[in-house]
Amino acid sequence: MDKPKSIPHKWDKVNSWSEELEWLQSIIAKTELIEKTKWGAAVYVLNDKNVLGIGGFKNYFAIWFFNGVFLKDKKKVLVNANEGVTKSLRQWRLTTKEEANEKEILSYILEAIENEKQGKIIKAEKKATIISALLQKELEADSLLAVAFKAFTPYKQYEFLEYIETAKREETKRIRIEKIKPMILNNIGLNDKYRS
């Protein structure tokens, strides 16, 4: 019986990189990393810390290093997928298996593992406090809503506040508040559906 292919169902957006992703998996399997599924993708962890992930996209397949900013990148292959936003994650994009060999990829992976063991990470910047006068009025007018909102972690509260206050028009802010009220009352975080 053939072994089922696991990657295309995880993070192969176009289901055209099965062979290449299995090849990357076979290289990663030679390390101490453990595969988990996070955000619908194959993510490899060490002591529950994200080290790297793999996936297939329209024009390339990739291996990304969560703290790739610390890699020496001797081959100069790593890219910042979201310049100016992403601080530490780096991707190695490939269009064929011939672009790199197992030894090269394994050396990057082993360096990433060593960096994780040494605790090399970029500390997240503290986000500025967001205040929503409109939401505050709603919370003051509805004690059930206020209790439910306070039950969320500060991070999840911040997500709601950011969602409201990034709207430019007051009317849009009010619409967003009406949209999230049932979520708050049902203890559903704004981005819970994306979390595993």
Tab-separated table of N, CA and C in Angstrom, residues 55-156:
chain	number	residue	atom	x	y	z
A	55	GLY	N	6.368	24.887	2.151
A	55	GLY	CA	5.104	25.021	1.451
A	55	GLY	C	5.290	25.232	-0.034
A	56	GLY	N	4.207	25.030	-0.763
A	56	GLY	CA	4.210	25.237	-2.202
A	56	GLY	C	3.328	26.403	-2.580
A	57	PHE	N	3.793	27.223	-3.466
A	57	PHE	CA	3.067	28.405	-3.909
A	57	PHE	C	2.903	28.335	-5.422
A	58	LYS	N	2.372	29.367	-6.018
A	58	LYS	CA	2.104	29.342	-7.458
A	58	LYS	C	3.378	29.130	-8.275
A	59	ASN	N	4.406	29.937	-8.012
A	59	ASN	CA	5.609	29.909	-8.847
A	59	ASN	C	6.835	29.290	-8.189
A	60	TYR	N	6.701	28.831	-6.970
A	60	TYR	CA	7.856	28.248	-6.273
A	60	TYR	C	7.405	27.424	-5.080
A	61	PHE	N	8.314	26.590	-4.587
A	61	PHE	CA	8.119	25.956	-3.288
A	61	PHE	C	9.195	26.556	-2.387
A	62	ALA	N	8.970	26.502	-1.098
A	62	ALA	CA	9.876	27.233	-0.210
A	62	ALA	C	10.063	26.530	1.116
A	63	ILE	N	11.178	26.870	1.712
A	63	ILE	CA	11.438	26.537	3.104
A	63	ILE	C	11.645	27.883	3.783
A	64	TRP	N	10.948	28.115	4.881
A	64	TRP	CA	11.133	29.391	5.564
A	64	TRP	C	11.636	29.135	6.973
A	65	PHE	N	12.487	30.021	7.390
A	65	PHE	CA	13.133	29.941	8.703
A	65	PHE	C	12.575	31.067	9.562
A	66	PHE	N	11.940	30.700	10.668
A	66	PHE	CA	11.284	31.697	11.502
A	66	PHE	C	12.255	32.735	12.048
A	67	ASN	N	13.490	32.321	12.331
A	67	ASN	CA	14.517	33.260	12.771
A	67	ASN	C	15.660	33.283	11.767
A	68	GLY	N	15.291	33.301	10.495
A	68	GLY	CA	16.256	33.252	9.404
A	68	GLY	C	17.185	34.444	9.335
A	69	VAL	N	16.813	35.542	9.971
A	69	VAL	CA	17.663	36.728	9.982
A	69	VAL	C	19.029	36.419	10.603
A	70	PHE	N	19.105	35.403	11.441
A	70	PHE	CA	20.361	35.049	12.107
A	70	PHE	C	21.208	34.057	11.308
A	71	LEU	N	20.676	33.534	10.204
A	71	LEU	CA	21.452	32.586	9.398
A	71	LEU	C	22.538	33.314	8.616
A	72	LYS	N	23.684	32.675	8.441
A	72	LYS	CA	24.817	33.297	7.728
A	72	LYS	C	24.494	33.493	6.246
A	73	ASP	N	23.654	32.634	5.676
A	73	ASP	CA	23.213	32.719	4.279
A	73	ASP	C	24.400	32.835	3.312
A	74	LYS	N	25.301	31.858	3.393
A	74	LYS	CA	26.495	31.847	2.534
A	74	LYS	C	26.141	31.825	1.043
A	75	LYS	N	25.033	31.198	0.681
A	75	LYS	CA	24.635	31.114	-0.728
A	75	LYS	C	23.839	32.345	-1.177
A	76	LYS	N	23.509	33.243	-0.250
A	76	LYS	CA	22.721	34.456	-0.557
A	76	LYS	C	21.397	34.105	-1.241
A	77	VAL	N	20.691	33.141	-0.630
A	77	VAL	CA	19.430	32.666	-1.199
A	77	VAL	C	18.200	33.110	-0.410
A	78	LEU	N	18.387	33.610	0.790
A	78	LEU	CA	17.246	33.941	1.644
A	78	LEU	C	16.658	35.299	1.303
A	79	VAL	N	15.327	35.360	1.319
A	79	VAL	CA	14.631	36.619	1.051
A	79	VAL	C	13.665	36.922	2.185
A	80	ASN	N	13.444	38.207	2.376
A	80	ASN	CA	12.432	38.666	3.311
A	80	ASN	C	11.160	38.818	2.490
A	81	ALA	N	10.167	37.990	2.764
A	81	ALA	CA	8.952	37.969	1.947
A	81	ALA	C	8.095	39.218	2.110
A	82	ASN	N	8.308	39.948	3.188
A	82	ASN	CA	7.478	41.122	3.443
A	82	ASN	C	8.364	42.226	4.011
A	83	GLU	N	9.211	42.776	3.172
A	83	GLU	CA	10.198	43.793	3.568
A	83	GLU	C	9.543	44.937	4.334
A	84	GLY	N	10.181	45.313	5.439
A	84	GLY	CA	9.674	46.407	6.247
A	84	GLY	C	8.664	45.966	7.292
A	85	VAL	N	8.119	44.756	7.136
A	85	VAL	CA	7.139	44.239	8.094
A	85	VAL	C	7.730	43.056	8.851
A	86	THR	N	8.235	42.086	8.089
A	86	THR	CA	8.805	40.884	8.695
A	86	THR	C	10.210	41.175	9.201
A	87	LYS	N	10.426	40.952	10.474
A	87	LYS	CA	11.723	41.251	11.079
A	87	LYS	C	12.692	40.077	10.980
A	88	SER	N	12.225	38.861	11.288
A	88	SER	CA	13.175	37.764	11.384
A	88	SER	C	12.956	36.607	10.412
A	89	LEU	N	11.755	36.429	9.889
A	89	LEU	CA	11.489	35.299	9.002
A	89	LEU	C	12.152	35.512	7.643
A	90	ARG	N	12.764	34.435	7.133
A	90	ARG	CA	13.393	34.468	5.813
A	90	ARG	C	12.990	33.215	5.042
A	91	GLN	N	12.805	33.357	3.732
A	91	GLN	CA	12.429	32.247	2.858
A	91	GLN	C	13.558	31.883	1.905
A	92	TRP	N	13.621	30.604	1.607
A	92	TRP	CA	14.478	30.112	0.527
A	92	TRP	C	13.509	29.574	-0.508
A	93	ARG	N	13.378	30.281	-1.621
A	93	ARG	CA	12.442	29.912	-2.675
A	93	ARG	C	13.149	29.111	-3.751
A	94	LEU	N	12.504	28.044	-4.183
A	94	LEU	CA	13.073	27.166	-5.199
A	94	LEU	C	12.024	26.872	-6.262
A	95	THR	N	12.479	26.688	-7.482
A	95	THR	CA	11.552	26.289	-8.540
A	95	THR	C	11.861	24.877	-9.048
A	96	THR	N	13.050	24.354	-8.684
A	96	THR	CA	13.410	22.969	-8.998
A	96	THR	C	14.279	22.427	-7.871
A	97	LYS	N	14.311	21.106	-7.750
A	97	LYS	CA	15.169	20.481	-6.731
A	97	LYS	C	16.645	20.688	-7.078
A	98	GLU	N	16.932	20.917	-8.349
A	98	GLU	CA	18.323	21.062	-8.784
A	98	GLU	C	18.951	22.384	-8.359
A	99	GLU	N	18.144	23.342	-7.926
A	99	GLU	CA	18.682	24.635	-7.503
A	99	GLU	C	19.518	24.541	-6.237
A	100	ALA	N	19.319	23.496	-5.481
A	100	ALA	CA	20.079	23.306	-4.236
A	100	ALA	C	20.245	21.812	-4.031
A	101	ASN	N	21.247	21.470	-3.266
A	101	ASN	CA	21.392	20.049	-2.965
A	101	ASN	C	21.084	19.805	-1.489
A	102	GLU	N	20.920	18.554	-1.166
A	102	GLU	CA	20.543	18.166	0.194
A	102	GLU	C	21.528	18.688	1.229
A	103	LYS	N	22.808	18.623	0.914
A	103	LYS	CA	23.843	19.067	1.859
A	103	LYS	C	23.696	20.556	2.180
A	104	GLU	N	23.438	21.370	1.153
A	104	GLU	CA	23.279	22.820	1.361
A	104	GLU	C	22.052	23.122	2.223
A	105	ILE	N	20.943	22.493	1.880
A	105	ILE	CA	19.707	22.724	2.635
A	105	ILE	C	19.870	22.257	4.073
A	106	LEU	N	20.465	21.077	4.246
A	106	LEU	CA	20.672	20.546	5.585
A	106	LEU	C	21.561	21.469	6.418
A	107	SER	N	22.566	22.090	5.796
A	107	SER	CA	23.442	22.991	6.558
A	107	SER	C	22.666	24.205	7.062
A	108	TYR	N	21.751	24.743	6.266
A	108	TYR	CA	20.916	25.862	6.708
A	108	TYR	C	20.006	25.418	7.859
A	109	ILE	N	19.416	24.222	7.713
A	109	ILE	CA	18.511	23.705	8.750
A	109	ILE	C	19.263	23.494	10.056
A	110	LEU	N	20.443	22.884	9.978
A	110	LEU	CA	21.226	22.626	11.195
A	110	LEU	C	21.653	23.930	11.867
A	111	GLU	N	21.989	24.936	11.059
A	111	GLU	CA	22.334	26.237	11.628
A	111	GLU	C	21.112	26.858	12.317
A	112	ALA	N	19.936	26.714	11.703
A	112	ALA	CA	18.713	27.241	12.309
A	112	ALA	C	18.412	26.539	13.633
A	113	ILE	N	18.637	25.235	13.685
A	113	ILE	CA	18.438	24.473	14.923
A	113	ILE	C	19.404	24.969	15.995
A	114	GLU	N	20.657	25.146	15.624
A	114	GLU	CA	21.668	25.622	16.582
A	114	GLU	C	21.310	27.021	17.080
A	115	ASN	N	20.860	27.886	16.189
A	115	ASN	CA	20.454	29.228	16.603
A	115	ASN	C	19.295	29.166	17.601
A	116	GLU	N	18.363	28.242	17.360
A	116	GLU	CA	17.229	28.078	18.285
A	116	GLU	C	17.725	27.618	19.649
A	117	LYS	N	18.656	26.687	19.648
A	117	LYS	CA	19.214	26.190	20.918
A	117	LYS	C	19.926	27.302	21.685
A	118	GLN	N	20.519	28.231	20.943
A	118	GLN	CA	21.224	29.355	21.574
A	118	GLN	C	20.272	30.487	21.960
A	119	GLY	N	19.002	30.342	21.591
A	119	GLY	CA	18.008	31.344	21.957
A	119	GLY	C	18.074	32.619	21.131
A	120	LYS	N	18.591	32.524	19.917
A	120	LYS	CA	18.680	33.711	19.059
A	120	LYS	C	17.304	34.044	18.499
A	121	ILE	N	16.710	35.087	19.018
A	121	ILE	CA	15.411	35.544	18.532
A	121	ILE	C	15.370	37.067	18.587
A	122	ILE	N	14.524	37.626	17.767
A	122	ILE	CA	14.275	39.062	17.842
A	122	ILE	C	13.070	39.233	18.750
A	123	LYS	N	13.241	39.985	19.785
A	123	LYS	CA	12.137	40.235	20.712
A	123	LYS	C	11.071	41.062	19.996
A	124	ALA	N	9.831	40.656	20.199
A	124	ALA	CA	8.727	41.401	19.596
A	124	ALA	C	8.665	42.795	20.207
A	125	GLU	N	8.447	43.758	19.339
A	125	GLU	CA	8.330	45.129	19.828
A	125	GLU	C	7.005	45.286	20.542
A	126	LYS	N	7.033	46.017	21.622
A	126	LYS	CA	5.795	46.257	22.356
A	126	LYS	C	4.899	47.151	21.509
A	127	LYS	N	3.669	46.704	21.331
A	127	LYS	CA	2.736	47.454	20.508
A	127	LYS	C	2.187	48.634	21.288
A	128	ALA	N	1.952	49.702	20.569
A	128	ALA	CA	1.385	50.900	21.188
A	128	ALA	C	-0.037	50.597	21.663
A	129	THR	N	-0.404	51.196	22.770
A	129	THR	CA	-1.743	51.011	23.302
A	129	THR	C	-2.761	51.626	22.347
A	130	ILE	N	-3.837	50.893	22.128
A	130	ILE	CA	-4.915	51.392	21.274
A	130	ILE	C	-6.138	51.624	22.152
A	131	ILE	N	-6.722	52.767	21.998
A	131	ILE	CA	-7.936	53.092	22.746
A	131	ILE	C	-9.043	53.340	21.732
A	132	SER	N	-10.178	52.735	21.975
A	132	SER	CA	-11.336	52.942	21.107
A	132	SER	C	-12.451	53.553	21.949
A	133	ALA	N	-12.669	54.831	21.748
A	133	ALA	CA	-13.731	55.521	22.490
A	133	ALA	C	-15.094	54.919	22.170
A	134	LEU	N	-15.288	54.531	20.918
A	134	LEU	CA	-16.571	53.940	20.523
A	134	LEU	C	-16.819	52.607	21.216
A	135	LEU	N	-15.788	51.750	21.258
A	135	LEU	CA	-15.955	50.466	21.938
A	135	LEU	C	-16.135	50.694	23.435
A	136	GLN	N	-15.413	51.639	23.988
A	136	GLN	CA	-15.533	51.930	25.413
A	136	GLN	C	-16.974	52.307	25.766
A	137	LYS	N	-17.627	53.108	24.931
A	137	LYS	CA	-19.030	53.483	25.157
A	137	LYS	C	-19.925	52.254	25.140
A	138	GLU	N	-19.658	51.347	24.201
A	138	GLU	CA	-20.445	50.109	24.112
A	138	GLU	C	-20.271	49.263	25.368
A	139	LEU	N	-19.020	49.173	25.846
A	139	LEU	CA	-18.739	48.375	27.038
A	139	LEU	C	-19.410	48.979	28.276
A	140	GLU	N	-19.412	50.288	28.362
A	140	GLU	CA	-20.054	50.967	29.496
A	140	GLU	C	-21.567	50.789	29.464
A	141	ALA	N	-22.137	50.686	28.266
A	141	ALA	CA	-23.591	50.551	28.121
A	141	ALA	C	-24.072	49.112	28.273
A	142	ASP	N	-23.162	48.157	28.140
A	142	ASP	CA	-23.552	46.738	28.172
A	142	ASP	C	-22.594	45.978	29.084
A	143	SER	N	-23.032	45.712	30.320
A	143	SER	CA	-22.141	45.072	31.298
A	143	SER	C	-21.765	43.651	30.890
A	144	LEU	N	-22.672	42.918	30.214
A	144	LEU	CA	-22.335	41.567	29.748
A	144	LEU	C	-21.196	41.625	28.728
A	145	LEU	N	-21.287	42.574	27.821
A	145	LEU	CA	-20.250	42.751	26.806
A	145	LEU	C	-18.926	43.122	27.475
A	146	ALA	N	-18.985	44.005	28.481
A	146	ALA	CA	-17.771	44.427	29.185
A	146	ALA	C	-17.099	43.258	29.889
A	147	VAL	N	-17.881	42.421	30.567
A	147	VAL	CA	-17.327	41.252	31.272
A	147	VAL	C	-16.719	40.286	30.264
A	148	ALA	N	-17.437	40.050	29.158
A	148	ALA	CA	-16.938	39.126	28.132
A	148	ALA	C	-15.647	39.644	27.516
A	149	PHE	N	-15.571	40.957	27.256
A	149	PHE	CA	-14.365	41.538	26.660
A	149	PHE	C	-13.181	41.417	27.611
A	150	LYS	N	-13.412	41.686	28.891
A	150	LYS	CA	-12.327	41.618	29.882
A	150	LYS	C	-11.819	40.191	30.096
A	151	ALA	N	-12.626	39.194	29.718
A	151	ALA	CA	-12.216	37.798	29.869
A	151	ALA	C	-11.159	37.392	28.844
A	152	PHE	N	-11.032	38.172	27.765
A	152	PHE	CA	-10.017	37.866	26.749
A	152	PHE	C	-8.630	38.250	27.250
A	153	THR	N	-7.620	37.591	26.711
A	153	THR	CA	-6.238	37.955	27.025
A	153	THR	C	-5.970	39.346	26.469
A	154	PRO	N	-4.982	40.051	27.010
A	154	PRO	CA	-4.650	41.377	26.465
A	154	PRO	C	-4.357	41.332	24.966
A	155	TYR	N	-3.723	40.269	24.510
A	155	TYR	CA	-3.404	40.143	23.088
A	155	TYR	C	-4.680	40.112	22.238
A	156	LYS	N	-5.659	39.309	22.668
A	156	LYS	CA	-6.908	39.211	21.901
A	156	LYS	C	-7.711	40.509	22.001
